[in-house]
Amino acid sequence: MAIDLSVTDRFASRHIGPSDADVSAMLDTLGVDSLDALVDEAIPASIRSDRPLDLPPAVTERALLNRAQELAGQNDSHRSFIGMGYSGTVTPPVIQRDILENPSWYTQYTPYQAEIAQGRLEALLNFQTMVIDLTGLEIANASLLDEATAAAEAMMMLNRITKRQKSRTFFVAEDCHPQTISVVQSRAEPIGVNVVVGDPNTFEFNDDVFGVLLQYPTTDGSIENYRDICERAHENDAYVTVAADLLALTLLTPPGEIGADVAVGSTQRFGVPLGFGGPHAAYFATKERHKRQVPGRMIGVSKDAEGNMALRMALQTREQHIRRGRATSNICTAQVLLAVMASMYAVYHGPEGLKDIATRVHDLTKILANGLEQTGHSIRNDHFFDTLRVDLDGITQDAIREAAEAHKINLRYFDDGSVGVSLDETVSADDLDALFTVFGATNGKKLYAKDVATDLDSGYDGPLQRETSYLDHPVFHKYQSETELTRYIHRLARRDLSLTQSMIPLGSCTMKLNPTAALMPISMPGFTDVHPFAPSDQTEGYRAVIEELSDSLAEITGFDGVSLQPNSGASGEYAGLLVIRAFHRANGDKNRTVCLIPESAHGTNPASATMAGMKVVTVDCDDNGDVDLEDLTAKAEKHSDELAALMVTYPSTHGVFEDHIQELCDVVHEHGGQVYMDGANMNAQVGLCRPGEFGIDVCHLNLHKTFSIPHGGGGPGVGPICTAKHLSPFLPGHPIVETGGDQAIDPVSAAPYGSALITLISWAYIKMLGADGLTQSTKTAILNANYIAKRLSDHYDVVYSGDHGRVAHEFILDLRPFRKNIDISEQDVAKRLMDFGYHAPTMSWPVVGTLMVEPTESESKAELDRFCQAMINIRTEIEEVENESVDLDRSPLKQAPHTAEMIARDGWDLPYSRERAAFPADWTRADKFWPTVRRVDDAFGDRNLICACPPMEAYQTDDEEDLKEALTA
Ligand SMILES: *Cc1c(COP(=O)(O)O)cnc(C)c1O
């Protein structure tokens, strides 16, 4: 036999958990002959694709990294002084390695299970405290998707809280960043808000204005005093949002002190790489009285079952899973990992360090301004922080551009011939010298920064100097050596359960492997240091990645067009619905505004539909959890003239491939509607079926689920939309960079390609798996889910299954009988799982009182067996309560989770042993994950909302009254 020259290190065998022997054993358990036979039982033949994926063959990890390095080299390393909301920054290496590149931080889930998430909850509380302090406002959330969407969220919030419910005008200062203006406009139009863009100094308020957006400093760098405008706005019952640069706020009077009601902005320049536009965490701060209206997640302080301080996500009742179409926003995945990085940047530098950085950036800008003025150019800004707008003298903009190109420098070129320069933390004296040369600053002899500097005083000496202190909390003072910060970062990480501990079987969230090789390119300087508005001939490497990824996603979904712009699944939903809306409008169907949504839909669906200006009509589900075809038909008929779309999740949110999906699509099409597929469950389809082939018109994908981008503890995410040919012309555009269809809708994100940096991860994932590996992954995901479902079926009821009794890639366990009979809920099971070292499955969604389990293909049989054992042991504990051998309140289920402190404390008097409490299964002896707090009291925290770092006293008390006092003092 000839020698086989193919490689041995196939990535698929590392990505996919079960070995061949495991697969056989699992198939035996399931009583099927082959994996293909199982898949045939799970997926209706009618929707199976008849052609395999046509993708380039799989490459090894090493080959992938070489290719990534090569493409990084094709991004030109110009110095970008473009500004516009994106600044160069130095990511402290300790933060890069110990957070960004540390799976104990990036593989975590959103901190719904607070008891095993105290680490990142603390980091996020630090983030909120940082934002509150720097903006001078009262409360802040734990991040939004980007600055532009944060401004749009502010507009929407002001529109909800205005006393003048009839007023429809939102005024936007013309000197906001252009992408911010575009995104606000795109958000406003569908909900009937009229955006007026103009000069805030001359704007005349009237009865119709409910809010204002200003930028501080302005997009071209000026520091304006907005006190009068805030006053005039308030006199006219309008609210004010200020988009502000956090670094500038270390030197300037904060928005909260000049009268702003809301402050928004980006925290990118706090140590988060440019990455060609993202991901970056935006912030949102406002006054306490608007707390119930704040979009996104807020972290709050509460107490645990023993009265100790504990953190958790606050005010969940504002969110889409509860309020659906009436939710405060559709934000689900946000930018947690990036918010954690930014907060650690502030922790590391502290207030003095940040002020030093800001002062240096300002001093450099002052030197630049002075030198340019010596040359005869004039600086348009009376007062500035880090950005100048230069009116040229004796040289044309074209000549500057040519000189800048020669020096590999990017500047901002305004239409009126002026030139913008924006400096940052990475700028050196050499950079200034180069800029002087570009601007022809010779003044008889060549200018040097060090010479200009001799005549200037350091520091910001203009108006609106900051007088109040910030970051006074000890956390911003204690960790400024690398040793201390390293230990702090790891201390927090140890409090959190992540994929480095055990599988996170979250139905619908697809917490699969985030391959190391796929993540390595996001640290390559050729990718990290690229400004999103850099000229296209400098970004060929990125463009190749974007094109290859888009092509692969189109092939996988069976669609024609792809936009990578949306920064989350929910943002994709909104974008997809806007595309449908634009399609109808282009056909003259302005009145098509009804969106049919099954009652089982994810809460973001109705929330997104409302944002897209659609009227949500709910469609029933039948007893099997499927969309009720009869009800759908009746409603499609009833709304035939106004039907815009059906939003459907496939396989269904109940984890089943519905047989009649094509019929559903046909009904909607007959009545002139379009079908939107929520692609969160694409992990059950890749390589086996294509939504574009069974009647869907547009879908979003969650690259942070199906395509291996880590969840980051609640973001980043990428939610691209894929469209059939007739919808592709409407894919979102961008005001600065040409992208999208030829009848593009306005942008849905600040950056043209959204979170471009992390699209590398999905690009790498697809390349390393290839067509066969991707398809095998899907099949294995289905196998793993069916295996657990089968193993647990003697102990729990599985709520829904398909015609052959099979589930798709996830399934629902019914706990409702226990709740009803003995008052043990899915919560109790979730908390007890923590003692076993497991994160709970998705709780109470899509069915209240249940757990939805999704193991993914990455988990081995050994891990699946451990999880099953934990669930079976828990079932035994439930039985002990059922047969009354243990008192409910004193059962391990109600006492869970158990902390080390509780176990070690003298005087144990519970009816089960300490040993069983702490080591409820064998493996926990060798590898114990300790929850750091007992069960967290949500109601207490919501009643006493504290969303900034509490005073040190609160950390030291375990007395409820003292805690309350410390928190509210
Ligand atoms: C995760 C998910 C979403 C929302 O995606 P985000 O990225 O969190 O915005 C929407 N629908 C379903 C079914 C999901 O599972």
Short mmCIF file of N, CA and C in Angstrom, two decimals, residues 684-750:
data_model
loop_
_atom_site.label_atom_id
_atom_site.label_comp_id
_atom_site.label_asym_id
_atom_site.label_seq_id
_atom_site.Cartn_x
_atom_site.Cartn_y
_atom_site.Cartn_z
N ALA A 684 -27.50 22.93 14.51
CA ALA A 684 -28.16 21.67 14.17
C ALA A 684 -28.28 21.49 12.67
N GLN A 685 -27.86 22.48 11.90
CA GLN A 685 -28.11 22.43 10.46
C GLN A 685 -26.87 22.41 9.58
N VAL A 686 -25.78 23.01 10.06
CA VAL A 686 -24.61 23.22 9.19
C VAL A 686 -24.21 21.92 8.49
N GLY A 687 -24.21 21.97 7.18
CA GLY A 687 -23.79 20.80 6.39
C GLY A 687 -24.91 19.82 6.10
N LEU A 688 -26.05 19.97 6.78
CA LEU A 688 -27.14 19.01 6.58
C LEU A 688 -28.33 19.64 5.87
N CYS A 689 -28.64 20.87 6.20
CA CYS A 689 -29.71 21.56 5.49
C CYS A 689 -29.41 23.05 5.43
N ARG A 690 -30.07 23.69 4.48
CA ARG A 690 -29.80 25.10 4.25
C ARG A 690 -31.11 25.88 4.29
N PRO A 691 -31.20 26.85 5.17
CA PRO A 691 -32.43 27.63 5.25
C PRO A 691 -32.83 28.24 3.91
N GLY A 692 -31.83 28.63 3.13
CA GLY A 692 -32.12 29.22 1.83
C GLY A 692 -32.80 28.26 0.87
N GLU A 693 -32.74 26.95 1.19
CA GLU A 693 -33.35 25.95 0.31
C GLU A 693 -34.73 25.51 0.76
N PHE A 694 -35.10 25.83 2.01
CA PHE A 694 -36.44 25.39 2.41
C PHE A 694 -37.42 26.53 2.65
N GLY A 695 -37.14 27.66 2.04
CA GLY A 695 -38.18 28.69 2.00
C GLY A 695 -37.92 29.95 2.81
N ILE A 696 -36.80 29.98 3.53
CA ILE A 696 -36.50 31.17 4.33
C ILE A 696 -35.94 32.26 3.40
N ASP A 697 -36.22 33.53 3.75
CA ASP A 697 -35.72 34.64 2.92
C ASP A 697 -34.49 35.32 3.51
N VAL A 698 -34.42 35.35 4.83
CA VAL A 698 -33.27 35.98 5.49
C VAL A 698 -33.10 35.36 6.86
N CYS A 699 -31.85 35.20 7.29
CA CYS A 699 -31.63 34.72 8.66
C CYS A 699 -30.44 35.45 9.25
N HIS A 700 -30.37 35.43 10.56
CA HIS A 700 -29.11 35.86 11.17
C HIS A 700 -28.43 34.61 11.71
N LEU A 701 -27.14 34.71 11.90
CA LEU A 701 -26.38 33.64 12.54
C LEU A 701 -25.75 34.24 13.79
N ASN A 702 -25.53 33.42 14.80
CA ASN A 702 -24.78 33.91 15.95
C ASN A 702 -23.39 33.30 15.83
N LEU A 703 -22.45 34.09 15.33
CA LEU A 703 -21.09 33.54 15.19
C LEU A 703 -20.52 33.20 16.56
N HIS A 704 -21.04 33.84 17.61
CA HIS A 704 -20.60 33.55 18.97
C HIS A 704 -21.33 32.33 19.54
N LYS A 705 -22.11 31.67 18.74
CA LYS A 705 -22.67 30.39 19.17
C LYS A 705 -22.14 29.33 18.20
N THR A 706 -22.76 29.28 17.02
CA THR A 706 -22.45 28.21 16.07
C THR A 706 -21.01 28.24 15.57
N PHE A 707 -20.43 29.43 15.43
CA PHE A 707 -19.14 29.52 14.75
C PHE A 707 -18.00 29.92 15.69
N SER A 708 -18.13 29.46 16.95
CA SER A 708 -16.99 29.36 17.86
C SER A 708 -16.39 30.65 18.41
N ILE A 709 -16.98 31.79 18.16
CA ILE A 709 -16.49 32.98 18.87
C ILE A 709 -16.87 32.80 20.34
N PRO A 710 -15.93 33.01 21.25
CA PRO A 710 -16.26 32.79 22.67
C PRO A 710 -17.34 33.77 23.14
N HIS A 711 -18.08 33.32 24.14
CA HIS A 711 -19.18 34.14 24.62
C HIS A 711 -18.70 35.32 25.47
N GLY A 712 -17.49 35.24 26.00
CA GLY A 712 -16.90 36.39 26.69
C GLY A 712 -17.59 36.79 27.98
N GLY A 713 -18.47 35.94 28.50
CA GLY A 713 -19.20 36.32 29.70
C GLY A 713 -20.39 37.22 29.40
N GLY A 714 -20.79 37.30 28.13
CA GLY A 714 -21.93 38.16 27.76
C GLY A 714 -21.55 39.08 26.61
N GLY A 715 -20.70 38.62 25.76
CA GLY A 715 -20.26 39.38 24.60
C GLY A 715 -18.76 39.49 24.60
N PRO A 716 -18.14 39.67 23.44
CA PRO A 716 -18.70 40.15 22.19
C PRO A 716 -19.51 39.08 21.43
N GLY A 717 -20.22 39.57 20.43
CA GLY A 717 -20.92 38.69 19.52
C GLY A 717 -20.84 39.23 18.11
N VAL A 718 -21.15 38.37 17.16
CA VAL A 718 -21.30 38.82 15.78
C VAL A 718 -22.57 38.17 15.25
N GLY A 719 -23.48 38.96 14.71
CA GLY A 719 -24.76 38.43 14.26
C GLY A 719 -25.04 38.73 12.80
N PRO A 720 -24.21 38.18 11.89
CA PRO A 720 -24.37 38.50 10.48
C PRO A 720 -25.75 38.11 9.97
N ILE A 721 -26.21 38.80 8.95
CA ILE A 721 -27.44 38.36 8.29
C ILE A 721 -27.10 37.85 6.91
N CYS A 722 -27.83 36.81 6.51
CA CYS A 722 -27.66 36.20 5.20
C CYS A 722 -29.00 36.34 4.48
N THR A 723 -28.95 36.74 3.21
CA THR A 723 -30.19 37.06 2.51
C THR A 723 -30.32 36.34 1.18
N ALA A 724 -31.57 36.05 0.82
CA ALA A 724 -31.86 35.57 -0.54
C ALA A 724 -31.65 36.74 -1.51
N LYS A 725 -31.49 36.40 -2.78
CA LYS A 725 -31.09 37.38 -3.80
C LYS A 725 -31.95 38.64 -3.81
N HIS A 726 -33.27 38.46 -3.65
CA HIS A 726 -34.14 39.63 -3.75
C HIS A 726 -33.97 40.59 -2.58
N LEU A 727 -33.32 40.14 -1.51
CA LEU A 727 -33.14 41.03 -0.35
C LEU A 727 -31.73 41.61 -0.27
N SER A 728 -30.79 41.00 -0.98
CA SER A 728 -29.39 41.45 -0.88
C SER A 728 -29.17 42.93 -1.22
N PRO A 729 -29.94 43.50 -2.18
CA PRO A 729 -29.68 44.92 -2.46
C PRO A 729 -29.86 45.83 -1.25
N PHE A 730 -30.55 45.32 -0.21
CA PHE A 730 -30.87 46.19 0.92
C PHE A 730 -29.92 46.01 2.10
N LEU A 731 -28.93 45.16 1.97
CA LEU A 731 -28.00 44.93 3.09
C LEU A 731 -27.39 46.26 3.54
N PRO A 732 -27.16 46.40 4.86
CA PRO A 732 -26.80 47.71 5.42
C PRO A 732 -25.52 48.34 4.87
N GLY A 733 -25.59 49.64 4.69
CA GLY A 733 -24.44 50.40 4.20
C GLY A 733 -23.72 51.11 5.33
N HIS A 734 -22.95 52.11 4.95
CA HIS A 734 -22.18 52.86 5.95
C HIS A 734 -21.82 54.23 5.37
N PRO A 735 -21.85 55.29 6.20
CA PRO A 735 -21.60 56.62 5.65
C PRO A 735 -20.15 56.88 5.25
N ILE A 736 -19.21 56.12 5.79
CA ILE A 736 -17.79 56.42 5.53
C ILE A 736 -17.18 55.41 4.58
N VAL A 737 -17.50 54.14 4.78
CA VAL A 737 -16.87 53.07 4.02
C VAL A 737 -17.95 52.41 3.15
N GLU A 738 -17.64 52.24 1.89
CA GLU A 738 -18.65 51.68 1.00
C GLU A 738 -18.84 50.19 1.29
N THR A 739 -20.05 49.84 1.63
CA THR A 739 -20.37 48.43 1.88
C THR A 739 -21.87 48.25 1.73
N GLY A 740 -22.34 47.01 1.71
CA GLY A 740 -23.77 46.74 1.65
C GLY A 740 -24.31 46.73 0.23
N GLY A 741 -25.64 46.63 0.13
CA GLY A 741 -26.28 46.51 -1.17
C GLY A 741 -26.39 47.83 -1.91
N ASP A 742 -26.91 47.78 -3.16
CA ASP A 742 -26.98 49.05 -3.91
C ASP A 742 -28.21 49.87 -3.54
N GLN A 743 -29.11 49.30 -2.73
CA GLN A 743 -30.17 50.13 -2.14
C GLN A 743 -30.08 49.99 -0.63
N ALA A 744 -28.85 50.11 -0.14
CA ALA A 744 -28.56 49.77 1.26
C ALA A 744 -29.44 50.54 2.25
N ILE A 745 -29.85 49.83 3.30
CA ILE A 745 -30.45 50.52 4.44
C ILE A 745 -29.33 51.22 5.19
N ASP A 746 -29.71 52.16 6.06
CA ASP A 746 -28.71 52.86 6.87
C ASP A 746 -28.03 51.85 7.80
N PRO A 747 -26.86 52.23 8.31
CA PRO A 747 -26.09 51.26 9.12
C PRO A 747 -26.80 50.89 10.42
N VAL A 748 -26.52 49.68 10.89
CA VAL A 748 -27.05 49.25 12.19
C VAL A 748 -25.95 49.24 13.25
N SER A 749 -24.70 49.48 12.81
CA SER A 749 -23.56 49.52 13.74
C SER A 749 -22.67 50.69 13.37
N ALA A 750 -21.80 51.06 14.31
CA ALA A 750 -20.89 52.18 14.05
C ALA A 750 -19.85 51.83 12.99
#
